[in-house]
Amino acid sequence: MAITLYDLAGAEADRRFSPFCWRTKMALAHKGLEFETVPWRLTEKDKLPQPNAGRVPVIVDGGHVVHDSSTIAEYLESHYSDRPALFGGEAGRALTRFVQNWTETVVHAAVLRFVLLDIHRHIGPVDQTYFRQSREERFGMTIEEFVKDRDQRLPAFRDDLTPLRRTLERQKFLGGGGPVYADYVVFGAFRWARAISNFELLAADDPVAAWRGRMLDLFGGLARKSPAYGS
Amino acid sequence: MAITLYDLAGAEADRRFSPFCWRTKMALAHKGLEFETVPWRLTEKDKLPQPNAGRVPVIVDGGHVVHDSSTIAEYLESHYSDRPALFGGEAGRALTRFVQNWTETVVHAAVLRFVLLDIHRHIGPVDQTYFRQSREERFGMTIEEFVKDRDQRLPAFRDDLTPLRRTLERQKFLGGGGPVYADYVVFGAFRWARAISNFELLAADDPVAAWRGRMLDLFGGLARKSPAYGS
């Protein structure tokens, strides 16, 4: 029986923009597991299977409900250990956490200041009300103010990608010759932005953009199948 | 026969301050290999065994001369594959490169602007002349100007350590329960600074400082045996 994934959707059911859900979709495909997605909206807390933390991704695999992208990755690695490895052993698993912490504190934090208003534009009216209120409270300013000056912030963001760029200049994936979960973690951030924003994060000749293209090509172009901006 | 390591030294022969040599010393100890170090100064290009690139670390292991810290790590991992792993497989090796690129572009770049003048103070007169001239040419300013305002730059540096801090809050080492080469790469930067500077990079309650203490304790306190500032 296919795994079910509750996947964050915009006003259009097939516009999937959660960076955390993209991690999970890529991880499921990496393991060669069949899955179907259920579009889920920010305000549909009561439509998730139990247990959950009010957020996606949540997967249902037979009798197991697993939530939180990191927990899901661990679950998939241990329950499907005969399939391609997401981490590649203890060192790989531990170092993946560093990549994840870098992604969340450097990349996500910056991307949010590029695309917050674009997220708002792509969700339905009920979600918009919730989203505006919760984000404006969290950030202490309007969504419009939060993303103002994004053009000026772009060069610093591209500079902050230097460790990623330097790595991908010398190897095809963060995992080396092939992708690992760390690739999906970083890719999630870029796929998130493309889902809802035409603001281009990368210069066309950036090695990171070439890697993003390789990521989009994986698993029969899985990540190209949901609406996105950009090439 | 013990491995010989050419190791960067200050005016005092036992003051060893190269971050790259510290990587190698920790890697040799990780593999449980005996080694002796030869103090080497910046201007002693002709005293290195061939082949070399005019820099340390260089090791001599029986008939093999290997130079460049990354090449040495690869050499140790493949020639001593029956001993504790530095990388832990292909994914671990590939992700270590990301940690290394982060270390060199984020940590080293910042530390240099804290300690460049302190390096100058700890090397002999011949090295000082070479060092001042080459660094002032490279950076387009005097050494004194280069490190001026270092107090003001400290908070941003500590912020930049967030991915490292967040990882080490949740696991003892970058490698998880035990250290791997990625730990030695990051540690090299901190051990470098301590060798020649009393400028404290970390707050006392920083989880990164606790990890640095664990690193100093490894291998019978190997990294405590060379002169250093700080606790």
Tab-separated table of C-alpha atoms in Angstrom:
chain	number	residue	atom	x	y	z
A	1	MET	CA	0.000	0.000	0.000
A	2	ALA	CA	1.351	3.376	-0.941
A	3	ILE	CA	2.472	5.775	1.762
A	4	THR	CA	0.251	8.837	2.220
A	5	LEU	CA	1.908	12.223	2.649
A	6	TYR	CA	0.070	15.295	3.879
A	7	ASP	CA	1.684	18.009	1.803
A	8	LEU	CA	1.316	21.763	2.172
A	9	ALA	CA	-0.644	23.263	-0.751
A	10	GLY	CA	-1.496	26.748	-1.913
A	11	ALA	CA	-4.832	27.987	-3.207
A	12	GLU	CA	-4.194	25.678	-6.176
A	13	ALA	CA	-4.143	22.134	-4.842
A	14	ASP	CA	-1.077	21.141	-6.854
A	15	ARG	CA	1.099	24.104	-5.784
A	16	ARG	CA	3.263	22.513	-3.096
A	17	PHE	CA	5.590	24.869	-1.317
A	18	SER	CA	6.753	23.498	2.019
A	19	PRO	CA	10.543	23.063	2.130
A	20	PHE	CA	10.059	20.360	4.762
A	21	CYS	CA	7.558	18.440	2.623
A	22	TRP	CA	9.957	18.625	-0.334
A	23	ARG	CA	12.597	16.956	1.825
A	24	THR	CA	10.168	14.136	2.542
A	25	LYS	CA	9.019	13.711	-1.066
A	26	MET	CA	12.611	13.463	-2.267
A	27	ALA	CA	13.458	11.045	0.560
A	28	LEU	CA	10.484	8.808	-0.292
A	29	ALA	CA	11.533	8.771	-3.948
A	30	HIS	CA	15.164	8.095	-2.946
A	31	LYS	CA	13.955	5.002	-1.110
A	32	GLY	CA	11.950	3.984	-4.165
A	33	LEU	CA	8.734	4.045	-2.148
A	34	GLU	CA	5.362	4.710	-3.726
A	35	PHE	CA	3.483	7.557	-2.177
A	36	GLU	CA	0.458	9.685	-2.779
A	37	THR	CA	0.046	13.185	-1.466
A	38	VAL	CA	-2.949	14.815	0.174
A	39	PRO	CA	-3.034	18.592	-0.315
A	40	TRP	CA	-3.213	20.218	3.105
A	41	ARG	CA	-3.692	23.870	4.010
A	42	LEU	CA	-2.160	25.821	6.856
A	43	THR	CA	-5.469	26.192	8.675
A	44	GLU	CA	-6.564	22.559	8.401
A	45	LYS	CA	-5.025	21.477	11.702
A	46	ASP	CA	-7.926	19.084	12.370
A	47	LYS	CA	-7.533	17.225	9.081
A	48	LEU	CA	-4.195	15.672	9.999
A	49	PRO	CA	-3.949	12.093	11.253
A	50	GLN	CA	-2.949	11.699	14.896
A	51	PRO	CA	-0.388	12.205	16.296
A	52	ASN	CA	0.834	15.433	14.721
A	53	ALA	CA	2.194	18.810	15.785
A	54	GLY	CA	-0.211	20.866	13.673
A	55	ARG	CA	2.250	20.980	10.793
A	56	VAL	CA	3.258	18.971	7.757
A	57	PRO	CA	4.830	16.729	6.617
A	58	VAL	CA	2.919	13.876	8.194
A	59	ILE	CA	3.060	10.429	6.608
A	60	VAL	CA	0.865	7.401	7.066
A	61	ASP	CA	2.649	4.146	6.284
A	62	GLY	CA	0.321	1.230	6.977
A	63	GLY	CA	-0.355	1.539	10.682
A	64	HIS	CA	2.379	4.132	11.340
A	65	VAL	CA	1.722	7.864	11.501
A	66	VAL	CA	5.012	9.771	11.517
A	67	HIS	CA	5.376	13.558	11.641
A	68	ASP	CA	8.228	16.029	11.385
A	69	SER	CA	10.546	15.805	8.380
A	70	SER	CA	13.602	14.756	10.402
A	71	THR	CA	11.691	12.052	12.240
A	72	ILE	CA	10.275	10.830	8.943
A	73	ALA	CA	13.769	10.621	7.433
A	74	GLU	CA	14.956	8.584	10.425
A	75	TYR	CA	11.886	6.367	10.159
A	76	LEU	CA	12.435	5.727	6.456
A	77	GLU	CA	16.128	4.991	6.964
A	78	SER	CA	15.499	2.431	9.703
A	79	HIS	CA	12.316	0.823	8.328
A	80	TYR	CA	13.607	0.624	4.787
A	81	SER	CA	17.258	-0.055	5.558
A	82	ASP	CA	17.519	-2.462	2.601
A	83	ARG	CA	16.886	0.425	0.204
A	84	PRO	CA	19.324	3.202	-0.822
A	85	ALA	CA	20.703	4.961	2.252
A	86	LEU	CA	19.674	8.527	3.010
A	87	PHE	CA	22.527	9.170	5.449
A	88	GLY	CA	25.251	6.600	4.845
A	89	GLY	CA	26.080	5.586	8.396
A	90	GLU	CA	26.488	7.393	11.702
A	91	ALA	CA	28.977	10.011	10.509
A	92	GLY	CA	26.806	10.810	7.507
A	93	ARG	CA	23.738	11.118	9.733
A	94	ALA	CA	25.550	13.379	12.206
A	95	LEU	CA	27.041	15.610	9.498
A	96	THR	CA	23.628	15.864	7.840
A	97	ARG	CA	22.455	17.626	10.987
A	98	PHE	CA	25.103	20.280	10.494
A	99	VAL	CA	23.952	20.798	6.895
A	100	GLN	CA	20.367	20.976	8.144
A	101	ASN	CA	21.214	23.535	10.816
A	102	TRP	CA	23.119	25.588	8.252
A	103	THR	CA	20.160	25.374	5.868
A	104	GLU	CA	17.614	26.426	8.445
A	105	THR	CA	19.576	29.252	10.044
A	106	VAL	CA	21.294	30.652	6.949
A	107	VAL	CA	19.245	29.675	3.887
A	108	HIS	CA	15.675	29.493	5.206
A	109	ALA	CA	16.076	32.657	7.238
A	110	ALA	CA	17.221	34.571	4.163
A	111	VAL	CA	14.725	33.005	1.738
A	112	LEU	CA	11.871	33.905	4.029
A	113	ARG	CA	12.787	37.563	3.644
A	114	PHE	CA	12.589	37.148	-0.120
A	115	VAL	CA	9.339	35.214	-0.466
A	116	LEU	CA	7.051	35.827	2.509
A	117	LEU	CA	4.753	38.076	0.516
A	118	ASP	CA	4.772	35.610	-2.398
A	119	ILE	CA	3.607	32.859	-0.050
A	120	HIS	CA	0.733	35.086	1.014
A	121	ARG	CA	-0.229	35.632	-2.634
A	122	HIS	CA	-0.442	31.914	-3.338
A	123	ILE	CA	-2.640	30.747	-0.479
A	124	GLY	CA	-6.418	30.964	-0.138
A	125	PRO	CA	-8.300	33.723	1.705
A	126	VAL	CA	-8.773	31.837	4.972
A	127	ASP	CA	-5.103	30.894	5.063
A	128	GLN	CA	-4.138	34.452	4.140
A	129	THR	CA	-5.852	35.876	7.198
A	130	TYR	CA	-4.184	33.359	9.502
A	131	PHE	CA	-0.825	33.705	7.759
A	132	ARG	CA	-0.726	37.496	7.834
A	133	GLN	CA	-1.701	37.676	11.470
A	134	SER	CA	0.669	34.960	12.720
A	135	ARG	CA	3.659	36.166	10.663
A	136	GLU	CA	3.195	39.837	11.416
A	137	GLU	CA	3.015	38.989	15.087
A	138	ARG	CA	6.119	36.798	14.870
A	139	PHE	CA	8.212	39.313	12.913
A	140	GLY	CA	6.872	42.515	14.444
A	141	MET	CA	6.217	44.127	11.066
A	142	THR	CA	3.926	43.806	8.070
A	143	ILE	CA	4.663	41.147	5.477
A	144	GLU	CA	5.322	43.938	2.975
A	145	GLU	CA	7.927	45.526	5.230
A	146	PHE	CA	9.498	42.154	5.919
A	147	VAL	CA	10.389	41.614	2.239
A	148	LYS	CA	11.033	45.252	1.277
A	149	ASP	CA	14.672	45.772	0.194
A	150	ARG	CA	14.968	42.173	-0.899
A	151	ASP	CA	16.983	43.228	-3.934
A	152	GLN	CA	19.585	44.799	-1.677
A	153	ARG	CA	19.759	41.650	0.421
A	154	LEU	CA	20.343	39.344	-2.541
A	155	PRO	CA	24.147	39.814	-2.869
A	156	ALA	CA	24.706	38.972	0.823
A	157	PHE	CA	22.542	35.870	0.437
A	158	ARG	CA	24.530	34.699	-2.565
A	159	ASP	CA	27.723	35.279	-0.565
A	160	ASP	CA	26.335	33.185	2.265
A	161	LEU	CA	25.991	30.286	-0.169
A	162	THR	CA	29.784	30.180	-0.654
A	163	PRO	CA	30.337	26.931	1.313
A	164	LEU	CA	27.603	25.236	-0.739
A	165	ARG	CA	28.890	26.661	-4.009
A	166	ARG	CA	32.477	25.683	-3.352
A	167	THR	CA	31.385	22.141	-2.522
A	168	LEU	CA	29.194	21.775	-5.611
A	169	GLU	CA	31.932	23.097	-7.859
A	170	ARG	CA	33.915	19.995	-6.951
A	171	GLN	CA	31.291	17.292	-6.635
A	172	LYS	CA	27.915	16.654	-8.265
A	173	PHE	CA	25.936	16.432	-5.048
A	174	LEU	CA	26.504	17.151	-1.374
A	175	GLY	CA	26.526	13.367	-1.066
A	176	GLY	CA	29.340	13.103	-3.627
A	177	GLY	CA	28.550	11.214	-6.830
A	178	GLY	CA	24.894	10.801	-5.869
A	179	PRO	CA	22.369	12.664	-3.718
A	180	VAL	CA	21.772	12.010	-0.026
A	181	TYR	CA	19.317	13.429	2.473
A	182	ALA	CA	21.512	16.511	2.987
A	183	ASP	CA	20.922	17.368	-0.679
A	184	TYR	CA	17.164	17.146	-0.146
A	185	VAL	CA	17.373	19.379	2.915
A	186	VAL	CA	19.117	22.169	1.010
A	187	PHE	CA	17.078	21.594	-2.128
A	188	GLY	CA	13.853	21.961	-0.142
A	189	ALA	CA	14.707	25.607	0.440
A	190	PHE	CA	15.137	26.327	-3.262
A	191	ARG	CA	12.101	24.314	-4.322
A	192	TRP	CA	10.026	26.196	-1.743
A	193	ALA	CA	11.017	29.523	-3.259
A	194	ARG	CA	10.338	28.370	-6.829
A	195	ALA	CA	6.907	27.127	-5.901
A	196	ILE	CA	5.589	30.537	-5.044
A	197	SER	CA	8.020	33.215	-6.205
A	198	ASN	CA	9.517	34.458	-9.445
A	199	PHE	CA	12.277	36.174	-7.463
A	200	GLU	CA	15.413	34.474	-8.748
A	201	LEU	CA	17.730	33.509	-5.913
A	202	LEU	CA	20.673	32.400	-8.047
A	203	ALA	CA	22.675	33.801	-10.926
A	204	ALA	CA	22.296	31.690	-14.057
A	205	ASP	CA	25.969	30.664	-14.032
A	206	ASP	CA	26.029	29.748	-10.332
A	207	PRO	CA	27.185	26.140	-9.719
A	208	VAL	CA	24.394	26.019	-7.145
A	209	ALA	CA	21.886	26.640	-9.969
A	210	ALA	CA	23.410	23.770	-11.966
A	211	TRP	CA	23.039	21.493	-8.935
A	212	ARG	CA	19.444	22.674	-8.494
A	213	GLY	CA	18.862	21.587	-12.089
A	214	ARG	CA	20.308	18.138	-11.312
A	215	MET	CA	18.036	17.900	-8.289
A	216	LEU	CA	14.996	18.803	-10.409
A	217	ASP	CA	15.940	16.019	-12.817
A	218	LEU	CA	16.060	13.290	-10.156
A	219	PHE	CA	13.430	10.534	-9.990
A	220	GLY	CA	11.964	11.225	-13.410
A	221	GLY	CA	11.721	14.937	-12.750
A	222	LEU	CA	9.628	14.498	-9.582
A	223	ALA	CA	10.247	18.066	-8.443
A	224	ARG	CA	9.300	19.501	-11.842
A	225	LYS	CA	5.798	18.031	-11.634
A	226	SER	CA	4.329	20.615	-9.294
A	227	PRO	CA	3.827	24.229	-10.467
A	228	ALA	CA	6.909	26.411	-10.138
A	229	TYR	CA	8.496	29.576	-11.423
A	230	GLY	CA	11.772	29.676	-13.274
A	231	SER	CA	13.342	27.309	-15.758
B	1	MET	CA	58.639	3.662	12.141
B	2	ALA	CA	56.850	6.780	13.316
B	3	ILE	CA	55.403	9.194	10.786
B	4	THR	CA	57.167	12.561	10.561
B	5	LEU	CA	55.045	15.700	10.360
B	6	TYR	CA	56.442	19.079	9.369
B	7	ASP	CA	54.461	21.379	11.611
B	8	LEU	CA	54.290	25.177	11.534
B	9	ALA	CA	56.025	26.724	14.555
B	10	GLY	CA	56.393	30.216	15.959
B	11	ALA	CA	59.535	31.791	17.368
B	12	GLU	CA	59.240	29.211	20.156
B	13	ALA	CA	59.677	25.796	18.578
B	14	ASP	CA	56.790	24.249	20.485
B	15	ARG	CA	54.226	26.943	19.632
B	16	ARG	CA	52.298	25.260	16.819
B	17	PHE	CA	49.656	27.395	15.196
B	18	SER	CA	48.667	26.119	11.769
B	19	PRO	CA	44.971	25.147	11.616
B	20	PHE	CA	45.817	22.754	8.793
B	21	CYS	CA	48.591	21.053	10.805
B	22	TRP	CA	46.200	20.674	13.742
B	23	ARG	CA	43.804	18.803	11.452
B	24	THR	CA	46.604	16.431	10.558
B	25	LYS	CA	47.812	15.909	14.130
B	26	MET	CA	44.313	15.063	15.296
B	27	ALA	CA	43.788	12.764	12.292
B	28	LEU	CA	47.051	10.915	13.003
B	29	ALA	CA	46.033	10.461	16.646
B	30	HIS	CA	42.514	9.362	15.568
B	31	LYS	CA	44.135	6.619	13.507
B	32	GLY	CA	46.274	5.676	16.494
B	33	LEU	CA	49.461	6.322	14.522
B	34	GLU	CA	52.703	7.336	16.162
B	35	PHE	CA	54.175	10.521	14.828
B	36	GLU	CA	56.868	13.009	15.608
B	37	THR	CA	56.770	16.613	14.539
B	38	VAL	CA	59.493	18.772	13.047
B	39	PRO	CA	59.052	22.472	13.802
B	40	TRP	CA	59.016	24.359	10.523
B	41	ARG	CA	58.962	28.102	9.878
B	42	LEU	CA	57.155	30.006	7.145
B	43	THR	CA	60.369	30.969	5.364
B	44	GLU	CA	61.980	27.522	5.405
B	45	LYS	CA	60.591	26.459	2.045
B	46	ASP	CA	63.792	24.559	1.204
B	47	LYS	CA	63.674	22.434	4.348
B	48	LEU	CA	60.572	20.487	3.319
B	49	PRO	CA	60.837	17.016	1.798
B	50	GLN	CA	59.894	16.753	-1.864
B	51	PRO	CA	57.273	16.984	-3.246
B	52	ASN	CA	55.618	19.875	-1.450
B	53	ALA	CA	53.783	23.104	-2.270
B	54	GLY	CA	55.892	25.327	0.001
B	55	ARG	CA	53.444	24.875	2.869
B	56	VAL	CA	52.753	22.529	5.747
B	57	PRO	CA	51.504	20.018	6.720
B	58	VAL	CA	53.789	17.596	4.947
B	59	ILE	CA	54.141	14.061	6.279
B	60	VAL	CA	56.738	11.404	5.611
B	61	ASP	CA	55.436	7.891	6.159
B	62	GLY	CA	58.125	5.361	5.268
B	63	GLY	CA	58.746	6.051	1.583
B	64	HIS	CA	55.683	8.271	1.123
B	65	VAL	CA	55.797	12.075	1.228
B	66	VAL	CA	52.276	13.485	1.306
B	67	HIS	CA	51.400	17.169	1.467
B	68	ASP	CA	48.193	19.209	1.879
B	69	SER	CA	45.965	18.439	4.857
B	70	SER	CA	43.076	17.110	2.734
B	71	THR	CA	45.354	14.855	0.711
B	72	ILE	CA	46.933	13.606	3.943
B	73	ALA	CA	43.509	12.790	5.398
B	74	GLU	CA	42.598	10.838	2.262
B	75	TYR	CA	45.961	9.066	2.381
B	76	LEU	CA	45.522	8.078	6.029
B	77	GLU	CA	41.969	6.869	5.448
B	78	SER	CA	42.928	4.631	2.543
B	79	HIS	CA	46.321	3.397	3.801
B	80	TYR	CA	45.081	2.750	7.326
B	81	SER	CA	41.554	1.631	6.485
B	82	ASP	CA	41.627	-0.998	9.248
B	83	ARG	CA	41.861	1.762	11.876
B	84	PRO	CA	39.076	4.098	13.076
B	85	ALA	CA	37.446	5.863	10.124
B	86	LEU	CA	37.971	9.581	9.616
B	87	PHE	CA	35.043	9.988	7.232
B	88	GLY	CA	32.698	7.040	7.632
B	89	GLY	CA	32.006	6.165	4.006
B	90	GLU	CA	31.340	8.123	0.838
B	91	ALA	CA	28.511	10.278	2.189
B	92	GLY	CA	30.559	11.169	5.263
B	93	ARG	CA	33.550	12.054	3.089
B	94	ALA	CA	31.439	14.210	0.771
B	95	LEU	CA	29.655	16.016	3.625
B	96	THR	CA	33.004	16.624	5.323
B	97	ARG	CA	33.901	18.759	2.304
B	98	PHE	CA	30.905	20.961	2.985
B	99	VAL	CA	31.989	21.377	6.615
B	100	GLN	CA	35.501	22.141	5.410
B	101	ASN	CA	34.296	24.754	2.933
B	102	TRP	CA	32.135	26.328	5.618
B	103	THR	CA	35.103	26.355	7.999
B	104	GLU	CA	37.467	27.943	5.513
B	105	THR	CA	35.122	30.569	4.122
B	106	VAL	CA	33.224	31.484	7.288
B	107	VAL	CA	35.415	30.598	10.288
B	108	HIS	CA	38.964	31.016	8.980
B	109	ALA	CA	38.112	34.218	7.171
B	110	ALA	CA	36.726	35.715	10.376
B	111	VAL	CA	39.434	34.365	12.706
B	112	LEU	CA	42.131	35.815	10.487
B	113	ARG	CA	40.711	39.272	11.146
B	114	PHE	CA	40.982	38.619	14.875
B	115	VAL	CA	44.473	37.139	15.078
B	116	LEU	CA	46.629	38.282	12.172
B	117	LEU	CA	48.607	40.682	14.333
B	118	ASP	CA	48.946	38.038	17.055
B	119	ILE	CA	50.484	35.651	14.523
B	120	HIS	CA	53.004	38.337	13.636
B	121	ARG	CA	53.900	38.739	17.307
B	122	HIS	CA	54.632	35.041	17.744
B	123	ILE	CA	56.954	34.418	14.827
B	124	GLY	CA	60.664	35.176	14.524
B	125	PRO	CA	62.140	38.296	12.904
B	126	VAL	CA	62.859	36.735	9.484
B	127	ASP	CA	59.354	35.297	9.321
B	128	GLN	CA	57.905	38.608	10.486
B	129	THR	CA	59.388	40.486	7.543
B	130	TYR	CA	58.048	37.924	5.077
B	131	PHE	CA	54.692	37.675	6.820
B	132	ARG	CA	54.064	41.406	6.993
B	133	GLN	CA	54.983	41.977	3.390
B	134	SER	CA	53.017	39.048	1.949
B	135	ARG	CA	49.900	39.677	4.073
B	136	GLU	CA	49.832	43.425	3.581
B	137	GLU	CA	50.123	42.889	-0.149
B	138	ARG	CA	47.349	40.268	-0.088
B	139	PHE	CA	44.926	42.298	2.034
B	140	GLY	CA	45.809	45.760	0.739
B	141	MET	CA	46.241	47.219	4.224
B	142	THR	CA	48.568	47.006	7.199
B	143	ILE	CA	48.238	44.095	9.594
B	144	GLU	CA	47.209	46.575	12.281
B	145	GLU	CA	44.379	47.948	10.135
B	146	PHE	CA	43.283	44.428	9.208
B	147	VAL	CA	42.511	43.508	12.831
B	148	LYS	CA	41.370	46.925	14.036
B	149	ASP	CA	37.697	46.856	15.152
B	150	ARG	CA	37.923	43.181	16.009
B	151	ASP	CA	35.792	43.716	19.094
B	152	GLN	CA	33.005	45.063	16.937
B	153	ARG	CA	33.240	42.086	14.611
B	154	LEU	CA	32.994	39.504	17.394
B	155	PRO	CA	29.172	39.395	17.736
B	156	ALA	CA	28.714	38.766	14.003
B	157	PHE	CA	31.304	35.979	14.161
B	158	ARG	CA	29.514	34.329	17.062
B	159	ASP	CA	26.270	34.599	15.092
B	160	ASP	CA	27.916	32.936	12.128
B	161	LEU	CA	28.667	29.941	14.332
B	162	THR	CA	24.943	29.262	14.783
B	163	PRO	CA	24.837	26.121	12.597
B	164	LEU	CA	27.788	24.688	14.528
B	165	ARG	CA	26.336	25.686	17.897
B	166	ARG	CA	22.928	24.249	17.139
B	167	THR	CA	24.485	20.965	16.062
B	168	LEU	CA	26.728	20.694	19.116
B	169	GLU	CA	23.839	21.448	21.442
B	170	ARG	CA	22.311	18.182	20.327
B	171	GLN	CA	25.283	15.897	19.821
B	172	LYS	CA	28.718	15.637	21.415
B	173	PHE	CA	30.699	15.919	18.202
B	174	LEU	CA	30.020	16.816	14.582
B	175	GLY	CA	30.508	13.101	13.990
B	176	GLY	CA	27.772	12.276	16.521
B	177	GLY	CA	28.835	10.280	19.573
B	178	GLY	CA	32.514	10.456	18.618
B	179	PRO	CA	34.744	12.795	16.628
B	180	VAL	CA	35.418	12.507	12.902
B	181	TYR	CA	37.637	14.427	10.523
B	182	ALA	CA	35.023	17.200	10.228
B	183	ASP	CA	35.506	17.867	13.946
B	184	TYR	CA	39.257	18.205	13.419
B	185	VAL	CA	38.722	20.605	10.529
B	186	VAL	CA	36.616	22.980	12.610
B	187	PHE	CA	38.731	22.481	15.721
B	188	GLY	CA	41.863	23.440	13.771
B	189	ALA	CA	40.503	26.971	13.447
B	190	PHE	CA	39.990	27.342	17.189
B	191	ARG	CA	43.280	25.701	18.126
B	192	TRP	CA	45.053	28.047	15.692
B	193	ALA	CA	43.614	31.093	17.444
B	194	ARG	CA	44.459	29.778	20.923
B	195	ALA	CA	48.050	29.094	19.931
B	196	ILE	CA	48.865	32.719	19.313
B	197	SER	CA	46.100	34.944	20.679
B	198	ASN	CA	44.459	35.720	23.981
B	199	PHE	CA	41.466	37.165	22.129
B	200	GLU	CA	38.596	34.945	23.268
B	201	LEU	CA	36.441	33.871	20.347
B	202	LEU	CA	33.681	32.208	22.365
B	203	ALA	CA	31.517	33.100	25.333
B	204	ALA	CA	32.199	30.832	28.319
B	205	ASP	CA	28.704	29.309	28.189
B	206	ASP	CA	28.757	28.681	24.439
B	207	PRO	CA	28.129	24.991	23.574
B	208	VAL	CA	30.887	25.451	21.009
B	209	ALA	CA	33.297	26.215	23.865
B	210	ALA	CA	32.200	23.023	25.641
B	211	TRP	CA	32.874	21.051	22.461
B	212	ARG	CA	36.273	22.752	22.122
B	213	GLY	CA	37.020	21.494	25.638
B	214	ARG	CA	36.056	17.949	24.601
B	215	MET	CA	38.344	18.251	21.597
B	216	LEU	CA	41.219	19.419	23.780
B	217	ASP	CA	40.692	16.355	25.975
B	218	LEU	CA	40.950	13.836	23.120
B	219	PHE	CA	43.931	11.499	22.784
B	220	GLY	CA	45.287	12.149	26.240
B	221	GLY	CA	45.038	15.901	25.855
B	222	LEU	CA	47.155	15.975	22.690
B	223	ALA	CA	46.027	19.494	21.795
B	224	ARG	CA	46.784	20.790	25.287
B	225	LYS	CA	50.443	19.855	24.998
B	226	SER	CA	51.520	22.796	22.849
B	227	PRO	CA	51.510	26.350	24.295
B	228	ALA	CA	48.159	28.096	24.103
B	229	TYR	CA	46.148	30.911	25.608
B	230	GLY	CA	42.886	30.400	27.432
B	231	SER	CA	41.674	27.681	29.716
